[in-house]
Every structure is written in structure tokens, then in C-alpha cells.
Amino acid sequence: RLVLDGVCVFDSGPVVEKPFEVVGRPRVMVVLAVVAAAANIGACLLLIPFVGYVGAAYATLLGYLLYVVWVGLLGRRVIPWRLDPRRLARHGGVVVGGVAAVLALRHLTADLPYVWDLLVTLMAAAVVTGVFLAGLFGRRVLPVSTLNLRSR
């Protein structure tokens, strides 16, 4: 579960990386990725002997979090932008509600044959894809309220 949390954190990276991509400075992202990976390795060396694979999961989460926070903070210096908290909360609520619904359905089908679990997963993927495509083609998807493309 911790690795999945780390993947969710890391998946926000492409959003906060955009300022560096827009101005053509990908080297900053590479350097920060190397630093975050080194922090991950260091945390693994410290945690794995004491708590095993759970320590590796925490170390991975830490590395991903460091990368996203550093890139986000430095990226705001390149292109000032801010998130709309209401929109972000609404999108987050939809995601959390969707995940909770899928987990509840999978729990209800746990005693049934595997095919039911597979059908629930496929239906959930279809619904998520439909919501994403409706948002993509219907209106702005990202909860970004202002974006100034002039670099300082």
C-alpha cells in the first residue's frame, strides 16, 4: 500500500514539472531525480535492516515526495502558478469516492469466483475512462486557476 501511495505522489510529478519543460530546462528535473533517488537509497540502507520491505516502501515514498516537492517549489520560481483549492478538492473527492466504491464492490465480490472481481475492475476502469474523457473534451481538466507563461 505504501508503494501505491508513493506512485500516486509521483504521478503528480508531470504536473509540477511543466514549468521546466516549457522553458526547456529538463536538466533541473534530472538533477532533482538523481538527488531524490540518492535519498531513497540512503533511506533504504537505514530502514531495511530494521523493518524490512516496509522500510523500502517508506524510503520509496520519501524519495518520490522529495522529488515532487522540490520540482514543484522550484518550478513555481520559473513560472508562477497556483492551484484552485476548491477544484482540486472536488477532483480529489471524485477520485477518493471512486476508489472507495471500487474497494467496496471488490469486497462484496470477494467470495464469488474470480471472474466477478475481474468484471468489477473492468467496469471501474470503463467508468474512470469515461469520466476522464468527458472532462478532457468537455472543459479544463487540470485544477489550475492561473498560469503566467512569461518566465522571470
PDB file of C-alpha atoms in Angstrom:
ATOM      1  CA  ARG A   1       0.000   0.000   0.000  1.00  0.00           C
ATOM      2  CA  LEU A   2       2.835   2.408   0.759  1.00  0.00           C
ATOM      3  CA  VAL A   3       4.332   1.902  -2.691  1.00  0.00           C
ATOM      4  CA  LEU A   4       0.936   2.699  -4.202  1.00  0.00           C
ATOM      5  CA  ASP A   5       0.851   5.901  -2.135  1.00  0.00           C
ATOM      6  CA  GLY A   6       4.302   6.708  -3.486  1.00  0.00           C
ATOM      7  CA  VAL A   7       3.167   6.091  -7.046  1.00  0.00           C
ATOM      8  CA  CYS A   8       0.211   8.440  -6.505  1.00  0.00           C
ATOM      9  CA  VAL A   9       2.593  11.105  -5.208  1.00  0.00           C
ATOM     10  CA  PHE A  10       4.995  10.532  -8.099  1.00  0.00           C
ATOM     11  CA  ASP A  11       2.140  10.756 -10.614  1.00  0.00           C
ATOM     12  CA  SER A  12       1.694  14.400  -9.669  1.00  0.00           C
ATOM     13  CA  GLY A  13       5.233  14.981 -10.936  1.00  0.00           C
ATOM     14  CA  PRO A  14       4.255  15.592 -14.580  1.00  0.00           C
ATOM     15  CA  VAL A  15       2.012  18.449 -13.443  1.00  0.00           C
ATOM     16  CA  VAL A  16       4.672  20.224 -11.399  1.00  0.00           C
ATOM     17  CA  GLU A  17       7.421  19.529 -13.992  1.00  0.00           C
ATOM     18  CA  LYS A  18       5.709  21.574 -16.708  1.00  0.00           C
ATOM     19  CA  PRO A  19       7.443  24.892 -15.956  1.00  0.00           C
ATOM     20  CA  PHE A  20      10.828  23.311 -16.646  1.00  0.00           C
ATOM     21  CA  GLU A  21       9.549  21.637 -19.796  1.00  0.00           C
ATOM     22  CA  VAL A  22       8.016  24.873 -21.093  1.00  0.00           C
ATOM     23  CA  VAL A  23      11.251  26.848 -20.735  1.00  0.00           C
ATOM     24  CA  GLY A  24      13.424  23.970 -21.952  1.00  0.00           C
ATOM     25  CA  ARG A  25      15.287  23.185 -18.724  1.00  0.00           C
ATOM     26  CA  PRO A  26      14.907  19.424 -18.246  1.00  0.00           C
ATOM     27  CA  ARG A  27      18.372  19.174 -16.653  1.00  0.00           C
ATOM     28  CA  VAL A  28      16.930  20.534 -13.387  1.00  0.00           C
ATOM     29  CA  MET A  29      14.432  17.671 -13.286  1.00  0.00           C
ATOM     30  CA  VAL A  30      17.182  15.118 -13.939  1.00  0.00           C
ATOM     31  CA  VAL A  31      19.397  16.505 -11.166  1.00  0.00           C
ATOM     32  CA  LEU A  32      16.492  16.527  -8.699  1.00  0.00           C
ATOM     33  CA  ALA A  33      15.534  12.979  -9.718  1.00  0.00           C
ATOM     34  CA  VAL A  34      19.104  11.818  -9.018  1.00  0.00           C
ATOM     35  CA  VAL A  35      19.089  13.568  -5.628  1.00  0.00           C
ATOM     36  CA  ALA A  36      15.702  12.005  -4.762  1.00  0.00           C
ATOM     37  CA  ALA A  37      16.969   8.576  -5.868  1.00  0.00           C
ATOM     38  CA  ALA A  38      20.057   9.015  -3.666  1.00  0.00           C
ATOM     39  CA  ALA A  39      17.788   9.936  -0.742  1.00  0.00           C
ATOM     40  CA  ASN A  40      15.724   6.823  -1.487  1.00  0.00           C
ATOM     41  CA  ILE A  41      18.850   4.625  -1.464  1.00  0.00           C
ATOM     42  CA  GLY A  42      20.088   6.221   1.762  1.00  0.00           C
ATOM     43  CA  ALA A  43      16.718   5.740   3.440  1.00  0.00           C
ATOM     44  CA  CYS A  44      16.649   2.119   2.225  1.00  0.00           C
ATOM     45  CA  LEU A  45      20.071   1.491   3.767  1.00  0.00           C
ATOM     46  CA  LEU A  46      18.832   2.930   7.060  1.00  0.00           C
ATOM     47  CA  LEU A  47      15.363   1.395   7.204  1.00  0.00           C
ATOM     48  CA  ILE A  48      15.557  -2.044   5.571  1.00  0.00           C
ATOM     49  CA  PRO A  49      17.765  -3.638   8.261  1.00  0.00           C
ATOM     50  CA  PHE A  50      15.221  -2.659  10.925  1.00  0.00           C
ATOM     51  CA  VAL A  51      11.814  -3.031   9.271  1.00  0.00           C
ATOM     52  CA  GLY A  52      12.467  -4.990   6.062  1.00  0.00           C
ATOM     53  CA  TYR A  53      10.464  -4.383   2.924  1.00  0.00           C
ATOM     54  CA  VAL A  54       8.187  -1.925   4.739  1.00  0.00           C
ATOM     55  CA  GLY A  55      11.249   0.272   5.214  1.00  0.00           C
ATOM     56  CA  ALA A  56      11.894   0.093   1.474  1.00  0.00           C
ATOM     57  CA  ALA A  57       8.318   1.209   0.850  1.00  0.00           C
ATOM     58  CA  TYR A  58       8.723   4.176   3.201  1.00  0.00           C
ATOM     59  CA  ALA A  59      12.039   5.047   1.556  1.00  0.00           C
ATOM     60  CA  THR A  60      10.417   4.966  -1.883  1.00  0.00           C
ATOM     61  CA  LEU A  61       7.567   7.175  -0.696  1.00  0.00           C
ATOM     62  CA  LEU A  62      10.127   9.602   0.765  1.00  0.00           C
ATOM     63  CA  GLY A  63      12.120   9.733  -2.476  1.00  0.00           C
ATOM     64  CA  TYR A  64       9.021  10.372  -4.588  1.00  0.00           C
ATOM     65  CA  LEU A  65       7.767  13.012  -2.176  1.00  0.00           C
ATOM     66  CA  LEU A  66      11.112  14.825  -2.149  1.00  0.00           C
ATOM     67  CA  TYR A  67      11.214  14.904  -5.940  1.00  0.00           C
ATOM     68  CA  VAL A  68       7.680  16.226  -6.388  1.00  0.00           C
ATOM     69  CA  VAL A  69       8.005  18.871  -3.663  1.00  0.00           C
ATOM     70  CA  TRP A  70      11.400  20.120  -4.895  1.00  0.00           C
ATOM     71  CA  VAL A  71      10.340  20.250  -8.543  1.00  0.00           C
ATOM     72  CA  GLY A  72       7.067  21.943  -7.578  1.00  0.00           C
ATOM     73  CA  LEU A  73       8.705  24.613  -5.448  1.00  0.00           C
ATOM     74  CA  LEU A  74      11.464  25.350  -7.940  1.00  0.00           C
ATOM     75  CA  GLY A  75       9.026  25.227 -10.853  1.00  0.00           C
ATOM     76  CA  ARG A  76       6.935  27.973  -9.279  1.00  0.00           C
ATOM     77  CA  ARG A  77      10.012  30.212  -9.446  1.00  0.00           C
ATOM     78  CA  VAL A  78      10.233  29.623 -13.200  1.00  0.00           C
ATOM     79  CA  ILE A  79       6.528  30.062 -13.984  1.00  0.00           C
ATOM     80  CA  PRO A  80       4.320  31.354 -11.165  1.00  0.00           C
ATOM     81  CA  TRP A  81       1.121  29.315 -10.958  1.00  0.00           C
ATOM     82  CA  ARG A  82      -1.286  28.273  -8.261  1.00  0.00           C
ATOM     83  CA  LEU A  83      -3.882  25.582  -7.806  1.00  0.00           C
ATOM     84  CA  ASP A  84      -7.561  26.287  -7.299  1.00  0.00           C
ATOM     85  CA  PRO A  85      -8.200  24.537  -3.936  1.00  0.00           C
ATOM     86  CA  ARG A  86     -11.944  24.078  -4.496  1.00  0.00           C
ATOM     87  CA  ARG A  87     -11.453  22.450  -7.852  1.00  0.00           C
ATOM     88  CA  LEU A  88      -8.592  20.336  -6.551  1.00  0.00           C
ATOM     89  CA  ALA A  89     -10.749  19.187  -3.620  1.00  0.00           C
ATOM     90  CA  ARG A  90     -13.627  18.359  -5.968  1.00  0.00           C
ATOM     91  CA  HIS A  91     -11.405  16.287  -8.276  1.00  0.00           C
ATOM     92  CA  GLY A  92      -9.756  14.631  -5.268  1.00  0.00           C
ATOM     93  CA  GLY A  93     -13.173  13.823  -3.832  1.00  0.00           C
ATOM     94  CA  VAL A  94     -14.226  12.157  -7.066  1.00  0.00           C
ATOM     95  CA  VAL A  95     -11.057  10.066  -7.080  1.00  0.00           C
ATOM     96  CA  VAL A  96     -11.375   9.076  -3.413  1.00  0.00           C
ATOM     97  CA  GLY A  97     -15.076   8.294  -3.856  1.00  0.00           C
ATOM     98  CA  GLY A  98     -14.358   6.209  -6.941  1.00  0.00           C
ATOM     99  CA  VAL A  99     -11.620   4.232  -5.213  1.00  0.00           C
ATOM    100  CA  ALA A 100     -13.858   3.667  -2.176  1.00  0.00           C
ATOM    101  CA  ALA A 101     -16.684   2.444  -4.413  1.00  0.00           C
ATOM    102  CA  VAL A 102     -14.408   0.030  -6.265  1.00  0.00           C
ATOM    103  CA  LEU A 103     -12.973  -1.305  -2.997  1.00  0.00           C
ATOM    104  CA  ALA A 104     -16.486  -1.779  -1.613  1.00  0.00           C
ATOM    105  CA  LEU A 105     -17.589  -3.637  -4.755  1.00  0.00           C
ATOM    106  CA  ARG A 106     -14.485  -5.820  -4.706  1.00  0.00           C
ATOM    107  CA  HIS A 107     -15.113  -6.606  -1.038  1.00  0.00           C
ATOM    108  CA  LEU A 108     -18.689  -7.630  -1.847  1.00  0.00           C
ATOM    109  CA  THR A 109     -17.481  -9.928  -4.647  1.00  0.00           C
ATOM    110  CA  ALA A 110     -14.604 -11.438  -2.643  1.00  0.00           C
ATOM    111  CA  ASP A 111     -16.416 -14.748  -2.063  1.00  0.00           C
ATOM    112  CA  LEU A 112     -17.537 -15.038  -5.678  1.00  0.00           C
ATOM    113  CA  PRO A 113     -15.435 -16.556  -8.472  1.00  0.00           C
ATOM    114  CA  TYR A 114     -12.520 -14.518  -9.830  1.00  0.00           C
ATOM    115  CA  VAL A 115     -14.471 -13.507 -12.931  1.00  0.00           C
ATOM    116  CA  TRP A 116     -16.702 -11.220 -10.822  1.00  0.00           C
ATOM    117  CA  ASP A 117     -13.696  -9.418  -9.395  1.00  0.00           C
ATOM    118  CA  LEU A 118     -12.369  -9.001 -12.926  1.00  0.00           C
ATOM    119  CA  LEU A 119     -15.727  -7.622 -14.125  1.00  0.00           C
ATOM    120  CA  VAL A 120     -15.827  -5.082 -11.274  1.00  0.00           C
ATOM    121  CA  THR A 121     -12.301  -3.954 -12.161  1.00  0.00           C
ATOM    122  CA  LEU A 122     -13.148  -3.648 -15.868  1.00  0.00           C
ATOM    123  CA  MET A 123     -16.346  -1.703 -15.136  1.00  0.00           C
ATOM    124  CA  ALA A 124     -14.451   0.641 -12.830  1.00  0.00           C
ATOM    125  CA  ALA A 125     -11.788   1.210 -15.492  1.00  0.00           C
ATOM    126  CA  ALA A 126     -14.514   1.964 -18.058  1.00  0.00           C
ATOM    127  CA  VAL A 127     -16.211   4.468 -15.735  1.00  0.00           C
ATOM    128  CA  VAL A 128     -12.906   6.182 -14.883  1.00  0.00           C
ATOM    129  CA  THR A 129     -12.011   6.375 -18.580  1.00  0.00           C
ATOM    130  CA  GLY A 130     -15.444   7.795 -19.415  1.00  0.00           C
ATOM    131  CA  VAL A 131     -15.222  10.444 -16.691  1.00  0.00           C
ATOM    132  CA  PHE A 132     -11.704  11.358 -17.805  1.00  0.00           C
ATOM    133  CA  LEU A 133     -12.694  11.673 -21.477  1.00  0.00           C
ATOM    134  CA  ALA A 134     -15.784  13.707 -20.599  1.00  0.00           C
ATOM    135  CA  GLY A 135     -13.621  16.074 -18.562  1.00  0.00           C
ATOM    136  CA  LEU A 136     -10.958  16.180 -21.252  1.00  0.00           C
ATOM    137  CA  PHE A 137     -13.296  17.109 -24.069  1.00  0.00           C
ATOM    138  CA  GLY A 138     -15.908  18.969 -22.039  1.00  0.00           C
ATOM    139  CA  ARG A 139     -13.829  21.581 -20.185  1.00  0.00           C
ATOM    140  CA  ARG A 140     -10.488  22.211 -18.486  1.00  0.00           C
ATOM    141  CA  VAL A 141      -9.248  19.119 -16.714  1.00  0.00           C
ATOM    142  CA  LEU A 142      -6.412  20.429 -14.557  1.00  0.00           C
ATOM    143  CA  PRO A 143      -7.397  22.417 -11.469  1.00  0.00           C
ATOM    144  CA  VAL A 144      -5.040  25.258 -12.371  1.00  0.00           C
ATOM    145  CA  SER A 145      -6.599  28.666 -11.917  1.00  0.00           C
ATOM    146  CA  THR A 146      -3.879  30.951 -13.241  1.00  0.00           C
ATOM    147  CA  LEU A 147      -0.924  30.373 -15.486  1.00  0.00           C
ATOM    148  CA  ASN A 148       1.528  33.088 -16.473  1.00  0.00           C
ATOM    149  CA  LEU A 149       3.750  31.773 -19.263  1.00  0.00           C
ATOM    150  CA  ARG A 150       6.297  34.562 -19.042  1.00  0.00           C
ATOM    151  CA  SER A 151       9.416  33.396 -17.280  1.00  0.00           C
ATOM    152  CA  ARG A 152      11.070  35.693 -14.797  1.00  0.00           C
TER     153      ARG A 152
END
